[in-house]
Coordinates of C-alpha atoms (C1' of nucleotides) in Angstrom, one line a residue:
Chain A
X30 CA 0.0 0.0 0.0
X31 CA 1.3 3.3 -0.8
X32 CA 1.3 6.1 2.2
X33 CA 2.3 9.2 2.2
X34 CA 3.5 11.8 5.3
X35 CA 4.6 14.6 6.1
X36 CA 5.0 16.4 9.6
X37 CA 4.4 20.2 10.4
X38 CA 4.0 20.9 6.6
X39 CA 3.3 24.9 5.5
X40 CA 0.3 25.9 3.6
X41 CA 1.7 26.4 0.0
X42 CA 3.2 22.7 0.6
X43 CA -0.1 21.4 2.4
X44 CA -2.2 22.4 -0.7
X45 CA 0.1 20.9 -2.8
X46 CA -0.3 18.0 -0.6
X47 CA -3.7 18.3 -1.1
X48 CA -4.4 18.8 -4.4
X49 CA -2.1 15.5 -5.3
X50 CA -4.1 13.5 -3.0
X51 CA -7.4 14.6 -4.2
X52 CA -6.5 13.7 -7.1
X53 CA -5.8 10.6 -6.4
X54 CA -8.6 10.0 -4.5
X55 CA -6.8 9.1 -1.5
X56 CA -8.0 8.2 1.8
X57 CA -6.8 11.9 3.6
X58 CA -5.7 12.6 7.3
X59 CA -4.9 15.9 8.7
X60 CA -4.1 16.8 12.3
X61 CA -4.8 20.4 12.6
X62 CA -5.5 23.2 14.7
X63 CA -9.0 25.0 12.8
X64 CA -11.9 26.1 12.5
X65 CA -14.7 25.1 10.9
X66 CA -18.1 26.5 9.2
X67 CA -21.1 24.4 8.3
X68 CA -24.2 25.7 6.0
X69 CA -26.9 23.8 5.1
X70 CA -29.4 21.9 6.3
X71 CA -28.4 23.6 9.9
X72 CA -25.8 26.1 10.5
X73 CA -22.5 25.9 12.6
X74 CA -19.4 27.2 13.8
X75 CA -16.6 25.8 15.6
X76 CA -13.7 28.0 16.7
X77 CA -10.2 27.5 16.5
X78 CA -8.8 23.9 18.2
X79 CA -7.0 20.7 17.6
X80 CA -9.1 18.5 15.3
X81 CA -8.7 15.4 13.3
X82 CA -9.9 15.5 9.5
X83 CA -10.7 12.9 7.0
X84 CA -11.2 12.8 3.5
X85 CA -12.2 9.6 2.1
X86 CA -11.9 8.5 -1.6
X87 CA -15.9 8.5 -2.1
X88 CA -16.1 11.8 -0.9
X89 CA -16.7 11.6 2.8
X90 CA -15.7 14.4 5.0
X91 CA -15.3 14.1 9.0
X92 CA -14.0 16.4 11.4
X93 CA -13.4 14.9 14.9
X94 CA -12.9 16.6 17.8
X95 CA -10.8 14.0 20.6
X96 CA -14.1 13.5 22.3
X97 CA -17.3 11.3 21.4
X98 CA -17.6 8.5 19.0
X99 CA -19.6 11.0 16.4
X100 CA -17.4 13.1 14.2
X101 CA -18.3 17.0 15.0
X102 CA -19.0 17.9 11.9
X103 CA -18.9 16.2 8.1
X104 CA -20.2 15.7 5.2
X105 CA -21.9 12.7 3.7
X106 CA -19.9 10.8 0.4
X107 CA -20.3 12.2 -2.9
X108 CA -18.7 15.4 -1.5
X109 CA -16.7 18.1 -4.1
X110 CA -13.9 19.6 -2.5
X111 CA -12.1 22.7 -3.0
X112 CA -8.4 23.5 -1.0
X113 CA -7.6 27.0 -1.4
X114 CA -5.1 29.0 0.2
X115 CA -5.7 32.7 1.0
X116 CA -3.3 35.5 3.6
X117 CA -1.1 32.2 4.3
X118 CA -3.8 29.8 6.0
X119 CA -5.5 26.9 3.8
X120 CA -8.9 26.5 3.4
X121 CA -10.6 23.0 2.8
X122 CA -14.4 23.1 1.4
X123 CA -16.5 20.3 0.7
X124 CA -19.5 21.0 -0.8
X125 CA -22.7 18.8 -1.9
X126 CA -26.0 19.8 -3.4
X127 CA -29.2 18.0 -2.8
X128 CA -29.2 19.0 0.3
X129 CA -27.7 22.0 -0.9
X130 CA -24.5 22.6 1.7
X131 CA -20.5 22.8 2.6
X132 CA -18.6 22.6 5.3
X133 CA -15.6 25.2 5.5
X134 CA -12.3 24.4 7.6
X135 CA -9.9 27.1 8.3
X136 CA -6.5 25.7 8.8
X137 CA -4.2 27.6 11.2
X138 CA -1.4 24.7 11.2
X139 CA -1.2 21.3 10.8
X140 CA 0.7 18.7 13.0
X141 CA 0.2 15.5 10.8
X142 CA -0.9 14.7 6.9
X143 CA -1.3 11.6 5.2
X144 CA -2.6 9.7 2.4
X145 CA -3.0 6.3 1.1
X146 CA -4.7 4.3 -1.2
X147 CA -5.9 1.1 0.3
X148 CA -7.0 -2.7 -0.8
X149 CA -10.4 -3.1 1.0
X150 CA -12.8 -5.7 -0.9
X151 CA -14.4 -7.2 2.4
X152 CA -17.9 -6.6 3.5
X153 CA -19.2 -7.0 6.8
X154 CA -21.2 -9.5 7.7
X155 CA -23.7 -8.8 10.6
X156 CA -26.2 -10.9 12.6
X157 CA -28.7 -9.5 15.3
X158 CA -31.3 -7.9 13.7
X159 CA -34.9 -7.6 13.2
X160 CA -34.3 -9.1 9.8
X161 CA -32.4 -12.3 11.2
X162 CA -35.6 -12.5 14.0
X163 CA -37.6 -12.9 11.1
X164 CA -36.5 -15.5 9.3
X165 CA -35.9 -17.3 12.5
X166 CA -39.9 -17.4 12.8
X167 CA -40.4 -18.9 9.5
X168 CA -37.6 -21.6 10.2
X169 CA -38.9 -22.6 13.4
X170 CA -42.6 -20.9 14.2
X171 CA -42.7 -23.0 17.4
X172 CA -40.6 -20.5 18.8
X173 CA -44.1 -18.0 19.0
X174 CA -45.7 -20.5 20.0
X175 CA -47.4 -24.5 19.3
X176 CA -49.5 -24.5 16.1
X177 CA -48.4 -21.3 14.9
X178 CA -47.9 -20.5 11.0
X179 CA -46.5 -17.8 9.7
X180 CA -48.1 -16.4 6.6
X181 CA -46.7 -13.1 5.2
X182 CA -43.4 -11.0 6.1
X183 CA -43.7 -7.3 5.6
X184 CA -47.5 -6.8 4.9
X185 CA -49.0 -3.6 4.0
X186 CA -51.6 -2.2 6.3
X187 CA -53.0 1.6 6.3
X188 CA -50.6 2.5 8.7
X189 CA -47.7 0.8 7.3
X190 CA -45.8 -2.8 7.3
X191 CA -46.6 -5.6 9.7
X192 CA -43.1 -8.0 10.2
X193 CA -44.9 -10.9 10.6
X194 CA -48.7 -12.1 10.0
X195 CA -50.0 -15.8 10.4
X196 CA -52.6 -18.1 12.5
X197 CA -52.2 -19.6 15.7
X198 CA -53.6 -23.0 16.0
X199 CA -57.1 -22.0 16.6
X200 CA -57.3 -20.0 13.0
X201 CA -57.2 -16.4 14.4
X202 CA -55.0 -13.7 12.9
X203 CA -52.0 -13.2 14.8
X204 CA -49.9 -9.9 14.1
X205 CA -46.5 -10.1 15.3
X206 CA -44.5 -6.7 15.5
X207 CA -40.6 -7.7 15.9
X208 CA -38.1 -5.6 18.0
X209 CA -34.4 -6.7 17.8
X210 CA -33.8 -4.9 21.2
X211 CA -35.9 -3.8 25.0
X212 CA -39.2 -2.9 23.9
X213 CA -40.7 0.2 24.6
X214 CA -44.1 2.2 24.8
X215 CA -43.7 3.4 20.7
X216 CA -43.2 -0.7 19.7
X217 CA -46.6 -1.1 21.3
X218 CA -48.3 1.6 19.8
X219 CA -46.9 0.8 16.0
X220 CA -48.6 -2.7 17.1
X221 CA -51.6 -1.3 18.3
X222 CA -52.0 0.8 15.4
X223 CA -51.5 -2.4 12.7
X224 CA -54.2 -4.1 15.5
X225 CA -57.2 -1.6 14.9
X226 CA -56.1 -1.9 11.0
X227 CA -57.9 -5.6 11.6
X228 CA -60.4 -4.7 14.0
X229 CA -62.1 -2.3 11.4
X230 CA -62.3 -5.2 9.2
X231 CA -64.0 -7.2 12.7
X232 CA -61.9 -10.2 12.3
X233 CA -60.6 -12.6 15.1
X234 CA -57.2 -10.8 16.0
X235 CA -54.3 -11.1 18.3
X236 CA -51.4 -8.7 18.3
X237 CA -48.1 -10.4 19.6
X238 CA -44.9 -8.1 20.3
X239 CA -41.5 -10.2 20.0
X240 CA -38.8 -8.7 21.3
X241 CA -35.8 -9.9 23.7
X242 CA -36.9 -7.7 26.7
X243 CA -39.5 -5.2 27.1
X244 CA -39.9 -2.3 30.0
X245 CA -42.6 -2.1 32.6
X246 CA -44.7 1.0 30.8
X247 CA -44.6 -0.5 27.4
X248 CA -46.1 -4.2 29.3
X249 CA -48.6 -2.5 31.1
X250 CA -49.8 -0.6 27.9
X251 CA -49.6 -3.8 26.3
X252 CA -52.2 -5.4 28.8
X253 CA -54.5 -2.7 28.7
X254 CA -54.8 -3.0 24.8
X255 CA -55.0 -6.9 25.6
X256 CA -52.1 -7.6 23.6
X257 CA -49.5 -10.2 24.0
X258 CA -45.4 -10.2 24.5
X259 CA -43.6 -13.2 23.5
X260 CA -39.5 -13.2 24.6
X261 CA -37.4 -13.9 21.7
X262 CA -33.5 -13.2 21.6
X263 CA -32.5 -12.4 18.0
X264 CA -30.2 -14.8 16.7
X265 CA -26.4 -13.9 16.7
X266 CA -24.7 -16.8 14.4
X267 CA -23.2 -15.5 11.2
X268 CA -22.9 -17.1 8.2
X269 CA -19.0 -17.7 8.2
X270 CA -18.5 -17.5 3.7
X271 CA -16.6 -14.7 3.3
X272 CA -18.8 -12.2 0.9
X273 CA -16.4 -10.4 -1.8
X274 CA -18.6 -7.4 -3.2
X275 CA -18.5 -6.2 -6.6
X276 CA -15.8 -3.9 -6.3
X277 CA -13.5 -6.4 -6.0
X278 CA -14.0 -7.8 -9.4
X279 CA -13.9 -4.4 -10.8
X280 CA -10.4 -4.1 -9.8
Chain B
X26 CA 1.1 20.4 20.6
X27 CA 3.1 17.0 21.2
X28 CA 2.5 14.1 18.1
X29 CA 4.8 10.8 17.4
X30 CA 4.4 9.4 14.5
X31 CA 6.1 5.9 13.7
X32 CA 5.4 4.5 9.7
X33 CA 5.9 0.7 9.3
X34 CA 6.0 -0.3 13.0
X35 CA 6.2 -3.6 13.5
X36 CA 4.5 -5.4 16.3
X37 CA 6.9 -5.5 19.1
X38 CA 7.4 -1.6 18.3
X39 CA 3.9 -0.9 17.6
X40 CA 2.9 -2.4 21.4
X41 CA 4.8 -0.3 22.9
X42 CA 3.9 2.6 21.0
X43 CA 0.1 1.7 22.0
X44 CA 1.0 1.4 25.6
X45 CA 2.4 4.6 26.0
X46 CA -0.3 6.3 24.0
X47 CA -3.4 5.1 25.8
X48 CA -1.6 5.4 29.1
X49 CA -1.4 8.8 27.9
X50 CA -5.0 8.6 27.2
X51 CA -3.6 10.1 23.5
X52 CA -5.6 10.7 20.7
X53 CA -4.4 7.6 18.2
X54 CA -4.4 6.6 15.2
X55 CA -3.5 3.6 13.2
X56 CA -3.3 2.6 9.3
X57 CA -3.5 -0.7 9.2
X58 CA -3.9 -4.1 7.4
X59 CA -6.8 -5.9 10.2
X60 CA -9.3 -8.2 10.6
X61 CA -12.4 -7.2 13.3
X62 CA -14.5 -8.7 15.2
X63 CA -17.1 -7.4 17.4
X64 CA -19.7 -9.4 19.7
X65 CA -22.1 -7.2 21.9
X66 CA -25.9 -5.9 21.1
X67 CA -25.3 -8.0 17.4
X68 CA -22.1 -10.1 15.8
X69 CA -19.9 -9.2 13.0
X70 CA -16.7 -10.6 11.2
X71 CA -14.7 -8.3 8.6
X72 CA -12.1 -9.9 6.9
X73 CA -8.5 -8.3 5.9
X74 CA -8.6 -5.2 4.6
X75 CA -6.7 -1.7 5.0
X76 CA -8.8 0.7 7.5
X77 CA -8.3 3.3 9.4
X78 CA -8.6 2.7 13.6
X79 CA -8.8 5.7 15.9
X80 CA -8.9 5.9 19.6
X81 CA -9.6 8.8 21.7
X82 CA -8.9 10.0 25.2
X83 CA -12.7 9.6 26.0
X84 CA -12.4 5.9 25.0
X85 CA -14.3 5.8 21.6
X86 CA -13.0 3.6 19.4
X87 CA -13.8 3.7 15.7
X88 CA -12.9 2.0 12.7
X89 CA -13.4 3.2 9.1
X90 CA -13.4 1.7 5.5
X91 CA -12.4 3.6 2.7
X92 CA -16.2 4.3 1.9
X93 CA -18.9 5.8 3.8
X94 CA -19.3 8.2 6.5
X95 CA -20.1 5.9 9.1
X96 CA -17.5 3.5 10.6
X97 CA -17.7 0.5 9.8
X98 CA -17.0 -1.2 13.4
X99 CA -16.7 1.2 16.8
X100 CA -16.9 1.2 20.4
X101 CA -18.8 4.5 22.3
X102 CA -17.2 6.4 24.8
X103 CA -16.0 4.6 28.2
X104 CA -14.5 1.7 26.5
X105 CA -11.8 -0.4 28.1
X106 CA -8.7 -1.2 26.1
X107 CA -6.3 -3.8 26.0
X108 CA -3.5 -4.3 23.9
X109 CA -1.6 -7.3 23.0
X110 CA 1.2 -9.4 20.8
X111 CA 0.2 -12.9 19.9
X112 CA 1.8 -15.0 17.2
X113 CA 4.0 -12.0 16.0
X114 CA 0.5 -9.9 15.6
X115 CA -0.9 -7.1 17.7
X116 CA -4.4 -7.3 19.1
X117 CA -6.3 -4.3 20.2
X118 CA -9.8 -5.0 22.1
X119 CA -12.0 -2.3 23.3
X120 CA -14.6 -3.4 25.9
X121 CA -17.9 -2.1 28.1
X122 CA -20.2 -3.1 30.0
X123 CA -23.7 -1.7 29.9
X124 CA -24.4 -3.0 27.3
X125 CA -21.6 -6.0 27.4
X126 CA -20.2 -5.6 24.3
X127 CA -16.2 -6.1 22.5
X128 CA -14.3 -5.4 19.3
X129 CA -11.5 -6.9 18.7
X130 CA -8.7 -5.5 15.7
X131 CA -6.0 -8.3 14.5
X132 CA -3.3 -5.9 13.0
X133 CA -1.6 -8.0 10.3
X134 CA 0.6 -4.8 9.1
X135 CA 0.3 -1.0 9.9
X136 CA 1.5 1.2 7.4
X137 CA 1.4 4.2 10.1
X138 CA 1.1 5.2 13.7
X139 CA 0.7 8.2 15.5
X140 CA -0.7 9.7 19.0
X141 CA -1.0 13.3 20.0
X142 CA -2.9 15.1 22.9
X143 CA -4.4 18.3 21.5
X144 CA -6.0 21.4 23.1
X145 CA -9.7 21.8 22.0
X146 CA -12.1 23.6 24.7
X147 CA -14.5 24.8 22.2
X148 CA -18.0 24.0 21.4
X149 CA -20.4 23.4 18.5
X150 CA -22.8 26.8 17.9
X151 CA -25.4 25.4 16.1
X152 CA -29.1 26.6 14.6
X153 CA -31.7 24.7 12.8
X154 CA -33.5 22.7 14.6
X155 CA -37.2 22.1 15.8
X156 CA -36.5 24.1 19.4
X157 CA -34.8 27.2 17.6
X158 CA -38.4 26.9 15.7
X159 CA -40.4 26.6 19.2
X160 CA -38.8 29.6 20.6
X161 CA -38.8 31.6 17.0
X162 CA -43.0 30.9 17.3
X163 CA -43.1 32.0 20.9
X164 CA -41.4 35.0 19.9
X165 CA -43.0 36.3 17.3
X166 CA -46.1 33.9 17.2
X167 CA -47.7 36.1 14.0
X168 CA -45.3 33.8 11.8
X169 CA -48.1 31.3 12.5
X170 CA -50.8 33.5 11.7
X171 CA -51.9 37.1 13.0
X172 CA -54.0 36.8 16.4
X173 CA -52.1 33.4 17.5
X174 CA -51.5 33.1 20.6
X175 CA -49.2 30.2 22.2
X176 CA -49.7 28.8 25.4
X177 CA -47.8 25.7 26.2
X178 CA -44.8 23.6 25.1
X179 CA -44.2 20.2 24.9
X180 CA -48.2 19.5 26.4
X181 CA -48.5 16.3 27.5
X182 CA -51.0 13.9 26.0
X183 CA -52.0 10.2 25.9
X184 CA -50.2 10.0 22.6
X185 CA -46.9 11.6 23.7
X186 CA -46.3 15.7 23.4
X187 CA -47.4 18.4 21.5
X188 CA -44.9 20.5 20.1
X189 CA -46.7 23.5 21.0
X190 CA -50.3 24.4 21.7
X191 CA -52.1 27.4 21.6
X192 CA -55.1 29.5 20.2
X193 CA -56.2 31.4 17.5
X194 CA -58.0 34.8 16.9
X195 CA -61.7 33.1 17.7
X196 CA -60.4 31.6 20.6
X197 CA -60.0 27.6 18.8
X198 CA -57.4 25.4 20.1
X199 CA -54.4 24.8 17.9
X200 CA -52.0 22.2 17.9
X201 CA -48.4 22.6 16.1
X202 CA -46.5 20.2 15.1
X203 CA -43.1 21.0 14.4
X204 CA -40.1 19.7 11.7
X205 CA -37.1 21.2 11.1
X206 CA -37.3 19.6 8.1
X207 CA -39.3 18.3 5.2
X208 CA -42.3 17.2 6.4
X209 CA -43.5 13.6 5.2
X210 CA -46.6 11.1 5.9
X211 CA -44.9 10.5 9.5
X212 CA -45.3 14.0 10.5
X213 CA -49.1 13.9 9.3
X214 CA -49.8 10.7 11.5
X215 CA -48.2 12.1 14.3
X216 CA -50.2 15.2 14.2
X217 CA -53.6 13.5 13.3
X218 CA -52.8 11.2 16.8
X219 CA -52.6 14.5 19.2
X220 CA -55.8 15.4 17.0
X221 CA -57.8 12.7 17.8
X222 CA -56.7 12.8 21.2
X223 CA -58.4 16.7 21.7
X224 CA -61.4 15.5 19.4
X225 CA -62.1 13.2 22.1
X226 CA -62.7 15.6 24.2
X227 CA -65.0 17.1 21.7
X228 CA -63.7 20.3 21.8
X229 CA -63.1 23.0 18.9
X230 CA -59.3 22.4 17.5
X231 CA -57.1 22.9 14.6
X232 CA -53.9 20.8 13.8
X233 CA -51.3 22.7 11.7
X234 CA -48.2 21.2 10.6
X235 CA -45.6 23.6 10.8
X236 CA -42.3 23.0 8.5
X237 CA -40.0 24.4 6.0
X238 CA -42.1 22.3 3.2
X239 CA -44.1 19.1 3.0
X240 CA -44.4 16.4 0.1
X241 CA -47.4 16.2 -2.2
X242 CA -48.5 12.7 -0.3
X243 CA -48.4 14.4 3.5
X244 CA -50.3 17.3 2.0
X245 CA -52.7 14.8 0.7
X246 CA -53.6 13.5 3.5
X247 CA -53.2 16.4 5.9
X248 CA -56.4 17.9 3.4
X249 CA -57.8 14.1 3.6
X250 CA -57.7 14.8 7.8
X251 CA -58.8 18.4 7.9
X252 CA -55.8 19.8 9.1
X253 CA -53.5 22.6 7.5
X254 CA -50.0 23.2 6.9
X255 CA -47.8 26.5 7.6
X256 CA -44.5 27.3 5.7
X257 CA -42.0 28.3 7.9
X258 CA -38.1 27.6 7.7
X259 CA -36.3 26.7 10.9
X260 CA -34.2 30.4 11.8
X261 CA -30.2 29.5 11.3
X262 CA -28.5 32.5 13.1
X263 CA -26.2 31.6 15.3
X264 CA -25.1 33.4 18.7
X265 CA -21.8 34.9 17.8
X266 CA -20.2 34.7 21.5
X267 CA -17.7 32.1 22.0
X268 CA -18.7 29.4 24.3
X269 CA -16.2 27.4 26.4
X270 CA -17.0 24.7 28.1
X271 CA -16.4 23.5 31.5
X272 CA -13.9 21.1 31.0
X273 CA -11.6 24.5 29.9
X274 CA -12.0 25.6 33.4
X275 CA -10.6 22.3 34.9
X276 CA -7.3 22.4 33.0
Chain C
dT16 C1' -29.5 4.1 35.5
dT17 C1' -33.3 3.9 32.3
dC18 C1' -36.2 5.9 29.1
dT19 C1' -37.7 9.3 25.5
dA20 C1' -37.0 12.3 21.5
dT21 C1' -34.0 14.2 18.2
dA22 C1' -30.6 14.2 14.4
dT23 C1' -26.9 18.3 9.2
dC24 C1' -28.9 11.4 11.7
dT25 C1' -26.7 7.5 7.8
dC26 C1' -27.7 3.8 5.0
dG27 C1' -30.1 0.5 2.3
dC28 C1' -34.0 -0.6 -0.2
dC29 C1' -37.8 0.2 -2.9
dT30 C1' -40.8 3.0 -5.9
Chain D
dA1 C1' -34.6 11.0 -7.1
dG2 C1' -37.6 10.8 -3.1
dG3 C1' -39.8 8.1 0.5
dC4 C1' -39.7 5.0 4.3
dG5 C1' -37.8 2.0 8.0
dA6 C1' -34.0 0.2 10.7
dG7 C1' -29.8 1.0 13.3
dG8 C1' -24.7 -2.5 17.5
dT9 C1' -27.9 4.0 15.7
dA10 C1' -25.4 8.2 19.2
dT11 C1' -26.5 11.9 22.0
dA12 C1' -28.7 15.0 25.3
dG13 C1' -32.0 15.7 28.7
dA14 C1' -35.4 14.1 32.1
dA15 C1' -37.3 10.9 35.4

DNA sequence: TTCTATATCTCGCCT
DNA sequence: AGGCGAGGTATAGAA
């Protein structure tokens, strides 16, 4: 892999830096004192202090200050950028339109640049979801309960999608509203709300929420509606292929 | 502002360099050649690729691909670190409790290494958002419309709050319901719920959606529901003053 | 600590 | 491209 770095560099050799690595479309790390400007869909300013900055090749644009996990400001991919230099300081703008906006850093000095270009064909592969809960039903639909049958995944009511719909062994309509994580009041409500979809219609229904946990307000709303919860841990085993996406072939 | 920087490291150099930074409780960051693993609230494997790991003094942990703005593995703040030579490789696991969660990087190669502790007391001034809109509306509540008066904020109801409530010229209730941005269907359904709650109650009220614009299918069915919608963009001024935070005043 | 609501949410998927 | 739902969402604020 090729890396390039250079240590307390000045601005007419940062932007020259700069420009070569945008060119490139590099992956781009600065360590700089600056200050920043965002316009768009909000507006903000940052004033001057020690901040990490990355540029990455499809046009991603963070700025991280050395506290939280969440970068301070950025800029989603598919960002332009523009480094200029003006009275001795450079200036890096990234700019998008739809949402129309940019994000403006002022650099007083930099400590640390770099940039590579990286190998990267691999693709995560993730278990634990909603998704995974789902599928986990139609394998094994003992798992709601004896006698139950799934019937549809992601069925359109008024209101929206139910994740699961089938029959319990007695023929009535169960609606099953999946949660990968602790329940809450809102998972009941988006369940109520699919319910009284069906009891317009005056069918035999039962509304089931699945979830691995729920809170105490959320089960007690639950009960009043005369809902049901049914504990279900979403499954965590991942499927050990390794996935090579498309990018790789295009290589 | 103090940074070391080491390129090529190799793993009896590169622990060492890692023990002295987090005991520093540094700002790092690493190019490297890795495989991750993380096992907590879901599972994930990413195979070997070149990413870019940073860890900072508030124990966030974060690893990003060459592509999007999201990482592609992390750790929140608080995390617990460990690192460690096995087989000639460097391990670095992050860990937490609450929730009980751990990723693990295998470094096969690191193309660079640094660590620096910066100075950066200042924080985000932003504008744009749903309260700047509140207050804007209590301030000069003819933006609404001319005679509106606004009485309460964030007005509890069965269905959850209402953004604010008020009334108009002929003395009718009104409920708002704010978005900072684009309204869509959601935003309807929301406000139709606080609606139905004061209909209930059979009482004389209005729902207005308030928002810099809404789509033609939330419009739709805002008409469809007998409710209105008022243009009005979120203000974006922001308060020139700096602001420094506390943690300025403890150094 | 737990829960709720917001976000320049991001991201993927589908129309 | 716009809309909609899910997220290991993160984060701030309140209970």
């Amino acid at each position: 892999m090729k890396i390039k770095v250079k240590q307390n560099p000045e601005a007419p050799e940062l932007i020259h830096f700069l420009e070569e690595a945008l060119s490139k479309r590099a992956f781009i790390i600065l360590v700089s004192c600056c200050r920043i400007e965002y316009r768009g869909r909000a507006t903000s300013k940052l004033g001057l202090g020690d901040r990490t900055i990355v540029i990455k090749s499809d046009g991603s644009f963070l700025v991280h200050q050395d506290r939280n996990l969440e970068p301070v400001n950025w800029q989603p991919p598919n960002c332009k950028f523009k480094a200029i230099i003006n009275n001795g300081k450079v200036y890096i703008t990234g700019f998008r339109r739809n949402p129309h906006e940019s994000l403006e850093v002022e650099i007083n000095k930099t400590y640390l640049a770099s940039y590579h270009v990286g190998t990267d064909s691999k693709t995560l592969q993730l278990a634990g979801y909603e998704e995974d809960m789902r599928e986990l039903i139609f394998r094994e639909p003992h798992l709601i309960e004896k006698g139950f049958r799934p019937t549809s995944r992601e069925y359109a009511v008024t209101n929206g999608f139910i994740d699961v719909l089938g029959k319990d062994r007695n023929g009535n309509l169960v609606i099953i509203e999946l949660k990968s994580r602790r329940a809450g009041i809102n998972a009941v409500k988006q369940l109520k709300r699919y319910f009284d979809d069906f009891m317009d219609d005056k069918k035999f229904v039962r509304g089931i929420l699945v979830a691995p946990s729920i809170n105490e307000d959320a089960l007690a709303l639950l009960e009043k509606y005369q809902m049901e919860f049914k504990e279900l841990e979403p499954p965590k085993e991942i499927n050990h292929e390794e996935i090579l996406t498309l990018d790789f072939f295009k290589k």
